XYZ file of C-alpha atoms in Angstrom:
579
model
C -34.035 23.173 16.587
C -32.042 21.337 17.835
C -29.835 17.992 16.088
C -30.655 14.899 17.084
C -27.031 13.488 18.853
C -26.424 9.656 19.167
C -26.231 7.908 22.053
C -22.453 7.354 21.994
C -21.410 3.724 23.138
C -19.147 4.017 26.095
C -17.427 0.543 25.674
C -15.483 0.381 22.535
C -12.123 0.371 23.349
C -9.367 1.483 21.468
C -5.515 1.183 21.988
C -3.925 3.121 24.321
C -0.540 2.462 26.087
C 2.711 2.056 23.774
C 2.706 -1.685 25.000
C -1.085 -2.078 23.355
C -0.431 -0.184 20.703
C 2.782 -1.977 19.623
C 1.461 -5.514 20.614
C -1.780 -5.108 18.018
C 0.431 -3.670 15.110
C 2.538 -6.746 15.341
C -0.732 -8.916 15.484
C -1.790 -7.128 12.618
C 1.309 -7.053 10.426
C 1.023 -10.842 10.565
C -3.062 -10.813 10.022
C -2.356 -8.456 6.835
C 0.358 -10.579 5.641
C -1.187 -13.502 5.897
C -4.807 -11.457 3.986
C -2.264 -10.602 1.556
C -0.272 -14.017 1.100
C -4.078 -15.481 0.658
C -5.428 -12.806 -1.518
C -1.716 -12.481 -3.646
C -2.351 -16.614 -3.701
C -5.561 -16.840 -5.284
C -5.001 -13.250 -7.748
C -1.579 -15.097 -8.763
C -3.266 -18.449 -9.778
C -6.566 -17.136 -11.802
C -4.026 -14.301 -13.609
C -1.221 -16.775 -13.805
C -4.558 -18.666 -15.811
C -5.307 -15.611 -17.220
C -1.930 -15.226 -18.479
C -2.405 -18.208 -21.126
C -5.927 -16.497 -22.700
C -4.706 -13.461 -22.571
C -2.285 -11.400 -25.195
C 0.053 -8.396 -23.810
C -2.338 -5.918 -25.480
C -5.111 -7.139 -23.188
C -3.106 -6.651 -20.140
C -1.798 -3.628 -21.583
C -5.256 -1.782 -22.015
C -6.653 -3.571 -18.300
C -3.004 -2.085 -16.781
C -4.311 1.628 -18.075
C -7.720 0.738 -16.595
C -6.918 -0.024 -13.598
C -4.476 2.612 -13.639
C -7.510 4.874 -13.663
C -9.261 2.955 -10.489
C -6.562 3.268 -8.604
C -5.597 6.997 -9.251
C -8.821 8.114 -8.322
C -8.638 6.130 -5.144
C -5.800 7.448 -4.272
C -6.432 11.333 -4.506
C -10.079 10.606 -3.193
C -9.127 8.949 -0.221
C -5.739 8.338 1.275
C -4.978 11.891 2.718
C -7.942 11.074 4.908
C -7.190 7.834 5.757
C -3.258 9.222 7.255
C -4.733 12.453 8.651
C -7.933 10.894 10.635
C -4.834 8.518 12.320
C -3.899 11.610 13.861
C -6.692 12.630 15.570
C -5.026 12.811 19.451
C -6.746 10.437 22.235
C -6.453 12.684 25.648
C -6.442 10.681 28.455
C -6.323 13.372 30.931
C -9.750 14.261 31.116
C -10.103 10.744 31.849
C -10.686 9.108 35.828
C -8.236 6.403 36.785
C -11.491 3.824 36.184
C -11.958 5.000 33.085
C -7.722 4.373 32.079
C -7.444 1.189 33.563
C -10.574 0.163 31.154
C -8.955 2.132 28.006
C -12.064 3.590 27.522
C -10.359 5.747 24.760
C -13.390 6.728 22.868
C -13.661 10.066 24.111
C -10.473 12.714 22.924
C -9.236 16.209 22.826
C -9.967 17.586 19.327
C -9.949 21.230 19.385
C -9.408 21.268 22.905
C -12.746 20.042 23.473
C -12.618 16.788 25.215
C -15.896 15.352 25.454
C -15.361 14.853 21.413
C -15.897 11.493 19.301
C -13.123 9.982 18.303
C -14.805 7.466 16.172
C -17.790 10.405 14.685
C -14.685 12.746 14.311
C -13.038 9.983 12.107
C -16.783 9.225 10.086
C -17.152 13.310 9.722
C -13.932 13.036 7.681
C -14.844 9.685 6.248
C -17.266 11.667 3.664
C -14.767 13.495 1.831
C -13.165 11.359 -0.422
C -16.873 10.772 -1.761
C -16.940 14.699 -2.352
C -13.598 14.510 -4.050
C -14.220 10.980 -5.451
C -17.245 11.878 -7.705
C -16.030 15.205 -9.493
C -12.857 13.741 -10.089
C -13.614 10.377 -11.450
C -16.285 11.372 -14.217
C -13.406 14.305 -14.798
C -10.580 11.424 -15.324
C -13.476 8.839 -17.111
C -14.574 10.703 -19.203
C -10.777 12.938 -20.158
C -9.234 9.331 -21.342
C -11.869 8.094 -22.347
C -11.848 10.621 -25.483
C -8.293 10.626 -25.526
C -7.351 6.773 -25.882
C -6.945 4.840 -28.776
C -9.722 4.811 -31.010
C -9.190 1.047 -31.344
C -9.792 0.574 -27.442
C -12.968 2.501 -28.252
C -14.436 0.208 -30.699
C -13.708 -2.837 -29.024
C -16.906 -4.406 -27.736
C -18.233 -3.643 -24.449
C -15.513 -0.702 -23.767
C -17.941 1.672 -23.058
C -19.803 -0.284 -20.420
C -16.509 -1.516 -19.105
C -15.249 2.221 -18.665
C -19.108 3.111 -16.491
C -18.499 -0.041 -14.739
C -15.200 0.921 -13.764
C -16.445 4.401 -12.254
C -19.272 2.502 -10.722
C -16.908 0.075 -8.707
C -15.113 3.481 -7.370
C -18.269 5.375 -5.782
C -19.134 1.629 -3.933
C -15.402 1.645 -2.831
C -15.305 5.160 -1.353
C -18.565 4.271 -0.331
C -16.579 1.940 2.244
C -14.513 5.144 3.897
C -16.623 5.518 6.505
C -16.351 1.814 8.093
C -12.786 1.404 7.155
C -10.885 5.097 9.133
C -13.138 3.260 12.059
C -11.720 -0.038 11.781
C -8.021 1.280 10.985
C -8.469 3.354 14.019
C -9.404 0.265 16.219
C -6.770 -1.346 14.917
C -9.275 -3.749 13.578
C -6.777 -5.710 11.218
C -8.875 -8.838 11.302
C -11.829 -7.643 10.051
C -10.386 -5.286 6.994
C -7.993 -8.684 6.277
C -10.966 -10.604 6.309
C -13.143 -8.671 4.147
C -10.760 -7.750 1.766
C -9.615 -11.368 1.156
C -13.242 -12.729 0.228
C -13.735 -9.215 -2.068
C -10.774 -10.078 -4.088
C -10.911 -13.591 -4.091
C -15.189 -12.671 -5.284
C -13.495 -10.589 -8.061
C -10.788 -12.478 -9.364
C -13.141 -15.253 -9.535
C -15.883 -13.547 -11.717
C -12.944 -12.416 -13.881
C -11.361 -15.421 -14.553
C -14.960 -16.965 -14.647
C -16.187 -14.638 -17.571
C -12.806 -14.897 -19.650
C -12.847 -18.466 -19.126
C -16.601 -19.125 -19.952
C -16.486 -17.216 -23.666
C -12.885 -19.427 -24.640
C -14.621 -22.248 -23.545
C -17.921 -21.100 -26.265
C -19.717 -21.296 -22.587
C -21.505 -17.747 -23.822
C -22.406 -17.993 -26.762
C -22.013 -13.807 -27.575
C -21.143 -13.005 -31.059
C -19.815 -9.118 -30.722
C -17.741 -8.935 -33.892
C -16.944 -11.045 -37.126
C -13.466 -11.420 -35.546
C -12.786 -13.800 -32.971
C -9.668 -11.923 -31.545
C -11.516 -8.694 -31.394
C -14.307 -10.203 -29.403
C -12.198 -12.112 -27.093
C -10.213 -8.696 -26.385
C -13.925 -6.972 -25.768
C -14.647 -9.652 -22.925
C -11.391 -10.005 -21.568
C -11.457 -6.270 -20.761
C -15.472 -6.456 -19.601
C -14.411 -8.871 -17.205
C -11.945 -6.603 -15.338
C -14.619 -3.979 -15.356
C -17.224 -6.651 -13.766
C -14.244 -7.923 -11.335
C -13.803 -4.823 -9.437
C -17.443 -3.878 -9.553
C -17.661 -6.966 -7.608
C -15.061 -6.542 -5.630
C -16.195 -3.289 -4.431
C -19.657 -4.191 -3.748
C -18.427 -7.561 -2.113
C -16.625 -5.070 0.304
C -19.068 -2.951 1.064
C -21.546 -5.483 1.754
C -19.091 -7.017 4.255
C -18.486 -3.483 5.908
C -22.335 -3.085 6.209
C -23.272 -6.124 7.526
C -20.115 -5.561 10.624
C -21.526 -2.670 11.220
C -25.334 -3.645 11.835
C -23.863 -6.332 13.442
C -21.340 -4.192 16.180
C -21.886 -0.505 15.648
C -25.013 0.057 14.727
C -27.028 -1.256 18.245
C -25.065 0.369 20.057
C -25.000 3.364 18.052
C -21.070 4.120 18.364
C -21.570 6.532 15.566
C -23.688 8.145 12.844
C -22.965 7.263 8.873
C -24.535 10.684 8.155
C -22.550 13.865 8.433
C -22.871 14.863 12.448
C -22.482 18.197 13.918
C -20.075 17.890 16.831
C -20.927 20.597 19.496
C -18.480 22.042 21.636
C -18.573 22.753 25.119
C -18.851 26.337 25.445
C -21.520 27.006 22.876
C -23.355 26.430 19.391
C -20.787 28.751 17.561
C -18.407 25.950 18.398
C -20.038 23.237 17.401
C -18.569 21.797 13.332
C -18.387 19.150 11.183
C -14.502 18.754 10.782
C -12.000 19.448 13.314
C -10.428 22.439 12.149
C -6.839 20.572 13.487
C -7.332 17.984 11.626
C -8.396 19.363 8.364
C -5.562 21.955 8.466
C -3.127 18.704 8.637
C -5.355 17.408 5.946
C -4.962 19.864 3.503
C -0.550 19.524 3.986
C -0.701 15.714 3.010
C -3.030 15.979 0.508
C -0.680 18.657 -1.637
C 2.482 15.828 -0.211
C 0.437 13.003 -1.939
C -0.059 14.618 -5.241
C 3.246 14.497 -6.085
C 3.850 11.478 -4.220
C 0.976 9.549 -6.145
C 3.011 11.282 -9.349
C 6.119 9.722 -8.460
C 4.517 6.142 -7.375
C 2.122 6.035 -10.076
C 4.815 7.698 -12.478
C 5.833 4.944 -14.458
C 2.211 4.546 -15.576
C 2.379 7.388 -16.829
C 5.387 7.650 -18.468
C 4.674 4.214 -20.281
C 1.134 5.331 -21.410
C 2.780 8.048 -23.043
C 6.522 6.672 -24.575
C 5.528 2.893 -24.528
C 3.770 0.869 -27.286
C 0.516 -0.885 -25.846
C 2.702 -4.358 -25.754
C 5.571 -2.820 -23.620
C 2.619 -1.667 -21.244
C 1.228 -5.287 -20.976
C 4.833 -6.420 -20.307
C 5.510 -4.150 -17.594
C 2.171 -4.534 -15.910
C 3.174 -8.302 -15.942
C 6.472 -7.387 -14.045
C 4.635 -5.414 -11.318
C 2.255 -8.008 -10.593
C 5.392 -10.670 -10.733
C 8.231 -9.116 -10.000
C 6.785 -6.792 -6.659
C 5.232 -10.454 -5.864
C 7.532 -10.226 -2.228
C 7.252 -6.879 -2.221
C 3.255 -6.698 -1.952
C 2.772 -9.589 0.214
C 5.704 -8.471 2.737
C 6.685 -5.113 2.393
C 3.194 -3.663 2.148
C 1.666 -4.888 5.174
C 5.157 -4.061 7.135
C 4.693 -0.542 5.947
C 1.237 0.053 6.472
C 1.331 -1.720 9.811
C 4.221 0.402 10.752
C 2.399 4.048 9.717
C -0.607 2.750 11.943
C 1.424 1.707 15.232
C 3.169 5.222 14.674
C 0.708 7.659 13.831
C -1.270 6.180 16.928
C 1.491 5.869 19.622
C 3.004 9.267 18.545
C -0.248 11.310 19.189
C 1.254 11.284 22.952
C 4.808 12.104 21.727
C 6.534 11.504 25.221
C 10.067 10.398 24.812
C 8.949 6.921 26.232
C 6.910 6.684 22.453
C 9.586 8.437 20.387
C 11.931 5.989 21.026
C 10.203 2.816 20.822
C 8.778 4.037 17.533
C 12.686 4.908 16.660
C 13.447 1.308 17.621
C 11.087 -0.663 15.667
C 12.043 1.625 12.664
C 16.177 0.041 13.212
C 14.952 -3.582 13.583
C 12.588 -3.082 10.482
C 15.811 -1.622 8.664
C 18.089 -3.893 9.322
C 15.723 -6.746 8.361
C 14.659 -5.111 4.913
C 18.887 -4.091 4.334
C 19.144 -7.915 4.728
C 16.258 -9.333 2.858
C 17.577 -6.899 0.155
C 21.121 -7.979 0.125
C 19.622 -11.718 -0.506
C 17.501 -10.191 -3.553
C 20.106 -8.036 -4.942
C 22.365 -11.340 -4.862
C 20.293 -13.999 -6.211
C 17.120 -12.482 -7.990
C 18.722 -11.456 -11.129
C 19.953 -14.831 -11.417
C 16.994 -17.007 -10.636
C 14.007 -14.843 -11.769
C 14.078 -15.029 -15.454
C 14.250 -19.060 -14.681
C 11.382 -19.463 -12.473
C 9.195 -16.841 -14.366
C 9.376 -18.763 -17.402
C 7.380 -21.671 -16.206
C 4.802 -18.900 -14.880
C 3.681 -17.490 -18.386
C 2.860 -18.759 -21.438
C 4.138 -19.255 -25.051
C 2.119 -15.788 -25.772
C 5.240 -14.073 -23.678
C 7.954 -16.087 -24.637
C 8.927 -13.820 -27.882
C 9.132 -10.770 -25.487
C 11.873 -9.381 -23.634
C 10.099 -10.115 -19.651
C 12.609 -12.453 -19.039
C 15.409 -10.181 -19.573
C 13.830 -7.355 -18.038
C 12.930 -8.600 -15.258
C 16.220 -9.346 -13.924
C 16.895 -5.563 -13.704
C 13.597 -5.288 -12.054
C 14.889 -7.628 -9.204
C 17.131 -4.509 -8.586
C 14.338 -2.303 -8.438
C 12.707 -4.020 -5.390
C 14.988 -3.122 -2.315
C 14.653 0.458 -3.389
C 11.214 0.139 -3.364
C 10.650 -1.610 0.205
C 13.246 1.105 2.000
C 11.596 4.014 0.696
C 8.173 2.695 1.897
C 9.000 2.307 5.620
C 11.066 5.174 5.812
C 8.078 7.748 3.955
C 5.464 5.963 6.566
C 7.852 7.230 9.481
C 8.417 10.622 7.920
C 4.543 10.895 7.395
C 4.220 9.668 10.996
C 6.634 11.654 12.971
C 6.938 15.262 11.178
C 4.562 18.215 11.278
C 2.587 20.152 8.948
C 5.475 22.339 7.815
C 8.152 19.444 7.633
C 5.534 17.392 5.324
C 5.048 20.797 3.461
C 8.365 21.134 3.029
C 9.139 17.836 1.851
C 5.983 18.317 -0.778
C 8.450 21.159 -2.595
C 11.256 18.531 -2.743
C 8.811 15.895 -4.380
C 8.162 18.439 -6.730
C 11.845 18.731 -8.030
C 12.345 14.804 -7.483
C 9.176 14.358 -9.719
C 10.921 16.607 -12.851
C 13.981 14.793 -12.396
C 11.758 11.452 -12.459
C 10.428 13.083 -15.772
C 13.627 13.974 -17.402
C 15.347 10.697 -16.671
C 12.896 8.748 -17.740
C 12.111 10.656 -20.952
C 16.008 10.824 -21.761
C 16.649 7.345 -20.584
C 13.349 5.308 -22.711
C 13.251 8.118 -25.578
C 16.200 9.025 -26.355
C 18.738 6.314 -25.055
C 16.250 3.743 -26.521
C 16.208 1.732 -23.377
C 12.468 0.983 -23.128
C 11.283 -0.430 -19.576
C 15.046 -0.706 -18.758
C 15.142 3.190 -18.826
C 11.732 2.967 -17.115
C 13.195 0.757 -13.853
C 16.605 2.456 -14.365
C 14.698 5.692 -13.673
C 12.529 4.226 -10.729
C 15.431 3.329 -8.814
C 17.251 7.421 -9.193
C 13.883 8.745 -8.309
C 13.924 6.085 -5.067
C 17.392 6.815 -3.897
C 16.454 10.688 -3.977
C 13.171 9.747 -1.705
C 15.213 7.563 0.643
C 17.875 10.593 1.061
C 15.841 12.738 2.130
C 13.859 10.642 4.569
C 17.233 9.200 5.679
C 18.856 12.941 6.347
C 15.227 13.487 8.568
C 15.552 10.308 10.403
C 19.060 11.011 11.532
C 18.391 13.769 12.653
C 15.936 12.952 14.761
C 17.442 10.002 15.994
C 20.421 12.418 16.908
C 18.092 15.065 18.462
C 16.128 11.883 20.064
C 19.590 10.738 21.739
C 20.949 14.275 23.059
C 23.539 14.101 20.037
C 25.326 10.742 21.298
C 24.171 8.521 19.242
C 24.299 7.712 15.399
C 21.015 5.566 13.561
C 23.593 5.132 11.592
C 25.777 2.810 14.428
C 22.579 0.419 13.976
C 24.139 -1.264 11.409
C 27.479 -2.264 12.044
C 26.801 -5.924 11.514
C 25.825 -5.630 7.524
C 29.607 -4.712 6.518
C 30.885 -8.018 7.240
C 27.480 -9.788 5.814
C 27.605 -7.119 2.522
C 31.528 -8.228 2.208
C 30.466 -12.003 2.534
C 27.464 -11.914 0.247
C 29.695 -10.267 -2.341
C 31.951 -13.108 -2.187
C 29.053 -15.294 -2.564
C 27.822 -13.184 -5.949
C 30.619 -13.429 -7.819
C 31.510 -17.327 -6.883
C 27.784 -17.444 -8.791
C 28.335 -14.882 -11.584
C 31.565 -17.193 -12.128
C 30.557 -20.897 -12.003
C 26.718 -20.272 -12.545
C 25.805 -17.758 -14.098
C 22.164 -17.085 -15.127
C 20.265 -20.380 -13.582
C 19.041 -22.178 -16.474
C 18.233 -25.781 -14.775
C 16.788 -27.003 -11.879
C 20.335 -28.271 -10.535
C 21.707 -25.018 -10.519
C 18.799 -23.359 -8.991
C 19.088 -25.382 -6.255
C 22.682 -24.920 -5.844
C 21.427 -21.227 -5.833
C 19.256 -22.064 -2.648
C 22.073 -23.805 -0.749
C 24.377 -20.749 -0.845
C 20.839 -18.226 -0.216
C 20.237 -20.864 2.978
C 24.008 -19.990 4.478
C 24.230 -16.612 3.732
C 20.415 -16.768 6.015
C 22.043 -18.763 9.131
C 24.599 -16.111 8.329
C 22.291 -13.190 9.252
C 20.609 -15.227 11.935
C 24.095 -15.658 13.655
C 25.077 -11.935 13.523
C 21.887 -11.018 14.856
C 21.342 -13.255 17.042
C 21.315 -10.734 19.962
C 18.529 -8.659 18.657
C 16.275 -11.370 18.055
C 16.418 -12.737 21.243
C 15.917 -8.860 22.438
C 12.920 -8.449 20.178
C 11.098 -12.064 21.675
C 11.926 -10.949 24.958
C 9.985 -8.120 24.598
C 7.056 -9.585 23.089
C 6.896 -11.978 26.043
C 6.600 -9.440 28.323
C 4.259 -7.413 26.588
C 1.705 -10.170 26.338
C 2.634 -11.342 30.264
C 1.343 -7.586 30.909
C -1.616 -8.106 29.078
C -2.391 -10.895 30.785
């Protein structure tokens, strides 16, 4: 009998040329940054309200939680989400009407072009659900026996723990509506959703914890106060992302009746996609594709072992109130990092992984020169953390957190964090043009090198926190080794291909000339600050602190004054194209 195929719209346009392509990435670094600033605004001010309620055990215990949520995640569904980005428009099947409209909906997968692209992407969309549901009740119900029999007994736990695996079937529930939109490019509408999900949730988690303090709910769980309070405070996390997630997939939903779904531009079921020369061709996944697939997703595991590794490490050589003070330095400390870096870096795989699925020369260097500009601006940005976060953080996080903190060693710790960051940020756009630009057996080969880099993230840490004593020190100490060996070996790639990309007569290297004399300057500027300052501990010498931060700036500006004006030249003529 045969399947039932939907009438495939033949007006939704994707991206095409490099000008397009590069014009909506930068329109949608900017859109996520500004979701993120928004959402990073509102999650700062409830948990920075949180904070006061709130002991380190709490935040210890919801750190480990959401640890869980977002590990899960992770394995379910972000091999997908890079390898669907390389499914290869084809425009050569296409007639010159059909170009100049960027009509782009139909590609060559499997050499057949009269493929899909969007029911290729929503095929591969249901995966992470069959990967998402054996593996979270696995992981659920694995730490749930193995925690801490006082976590157990706290009041609501067990509901909190099924709420928690709840809030990640709605969330991979989602897949299918968000490889679409990330394939369109559509960074309005995932900013857009996302920022009223997570403003939803952190208001019904602040709202719950808030209500029982304030004897709002009157819910007597235990004799003792504390242990109640604890009970909620984690129940409220659980009930936060639950919302979250089915905030988000609401939103998806109701875009999709709304744009896809009357036009029927895809099927949310599993389709058959028939070839052209038979039945025996037809499948569900392209075979391409899911060979790719299968690379990243062995990359990611140790990837997700190395990012998430500190977790890990601290669940296992940390006491509970360590945890809670190095969940609080993530969420403060990577503040600039999540609501700058992050978008940067995602918006930067996107733009790639779609240009370079032509891979003319044309593409592989304008990818190659938006990865230099984005280098030399994170180099810089780092330079001004390196210089003045150690000396400024510990005084501006200390009217951020409440007396509950004061006794702990955050302030000092996360002055060593501050050196933590540029590591961090590098690594992240240089990984996004690895993933972007190598094939299966580069990406396979650099899997085997995460493997070693992941032991020697293991040893150091374990030497460094165990046996050196160091606690979270050791932990950040042991970060930043396991970064630099992640940024080598991207950086060795990317010269390499710069060189190949150049015919050998040019170094990515030579990009950089500029930062010796602003490195030599800024080191003058560190130690005049070490000397007469020191550790800013008043308002009159944090300010001082900005002055010098503001020259060393107009500094920068000056040196690179050239490729600015290159850069906004560019954009001008990009959008006087479009136009």
């Amino acid at each position: 009998m045969d399947e039932k195929k939907p009438k495939y719209a033949t007006h939704r346009r994707l991206p095409s040329t490099s000008e397009q392509i590069l014009e909506k990435s930068t329109k949608g670094a900017t859109i996520l940054m500004l979701g993120q600033f928004f959402t990073k605004i509102i999650t700062f001010i409830l948990n920075n309200l949180l904070v006061r309620f709130l002991s380190p055990r709490i935040f210890g215990i919801t750190s480990f939680l959401e640890f869980i949520h977002s590990t899960v995640l992770f394995f379910s569904r972000e091999a997908i989400r890079l390898s669907t980005l390389r499914i290869a428009q084809s425009d050569d099947d296409l007639d010159e009407n059909e170009k100049s409209h960027n009509d782009i909906h139909i590609t060559k997968v499997d050499s057949h072009p009269n493929v899909n692209v969007l029911q290729v992407a929503v095929n591969f969309a249901h995966v992470p659900l069959y990967i998402g549901i054996p593996l979270s009740l696995v992981l659920t119900t694995w730490q749930y026996r193995n925690i801490n029999d006082y976590f157990v007994s706290l009041p609501f736990f067990t509901w909190s723990i099924f709420l928690i695996w709840c809030s990640i079937i709605v969330e991979l529930l989602c897949e299918p509506f968000f490889v679409v939109n990330q394939l369109m490019l559509n960074y309005a509408t995932r900013s857009r959703f996302e920022t009223i999900s997570v403003t939803i949730g952190c208001l019904v988690n602040f709202i719950v914890v808030y209500s029982f303090d304030q004897k709002w709910i009157n819910i007597v769980v235990d004799s003792d106060e504390e242990i109640s309070k604890e009970g909620i405070a984690i129940l409220a996390f659980a009930l936060g992302k639950f919302f979250y997630s089915i905030c988000l997939l609401s939103c998806y939903f109701y875009d999709y009746l709304k744009k896809f779904a009357p036009r029927r531009s895809f099927n949310l079921s599993l389709t058959k996609i028939k070839g052209l020369n038979s039945s025996k061709d037809s499948h569900y996944f392209d075979s391409k594709i899911l060979e790719h697939f299968k690379k990243v997703y062995f990359q990611l595991c140790f990837k997700h072992l190395l990012t998430e590794g500190d977790k890990l490490i601290i669940n296992s050589l940390c006491t509970v109130e360590e945890q809670g003070i190095y969940s609080l330095l993530s969420n403060y400390g990577s503040l600039v990092t999540r609501l700058l870096f992050a978008p940067i870096e995602e918006s930067l795989r996107l733009f790639l992984a779609r240009l370079l699925t032509n891979q003319k020369t044309k593409n592989l260097k304008l990818s190659m020169d938006v990865l230099v500009n984005l280098t030399r601006f994170y180099l810089y940005l780092s330079l001004m953390i390196i210089v003045f976060g150690p000396t400024n953080s510990s005084f501006l996080l200390q009217f951020l957190i409440g007396s509950k903190w004061s006794t702990t060693s955050v302030l000092d710790t996360i002055r060593v964090y501050c050196f933590y960051l540029p590591f961090l940020s590098l690594n992240g756009i240089f990984e996004a043009f690895f993933q972007s630009v190598a094939t299966g057996d580069q990406i396979l080969r650099h899997s085997y090198f995460m493997m070693v880099f992941s032991g020697i993230f293991l040893l150091t840490s374990w030497v460094l926190i165990d046996s050196l004593k160091l606690s979270i020190n050791g932990l950040i100490i042991s970060n930043i080794l396991n970064m630099i060996l992640r940024i080598t070996y991207c950086g060795i790639f990317i010269i390499k291909f710069y060189k190949k990309l150049h015919n050998n007569k040019a170094s990515f290297l030579f990009n950089f000339q500029n930062l010796r004399m602003i490195t030599f300057v800024a080191l003058i500027m560190s130690a005049i600050n070490w000397l007469f300052i020191g550790y800013v501990k008043n308002f009159k010498q944090l300010s001082m602190n900005i002055v010098l931060a503001v020259v060393l700036l107009l500094l920068i500006l000056h040196q690179e004054k050239m490729a600015i004006r290159q850069f906004l030249g560019r954009n001008k003529v990009g959008e006087s194209k479009n136009t």
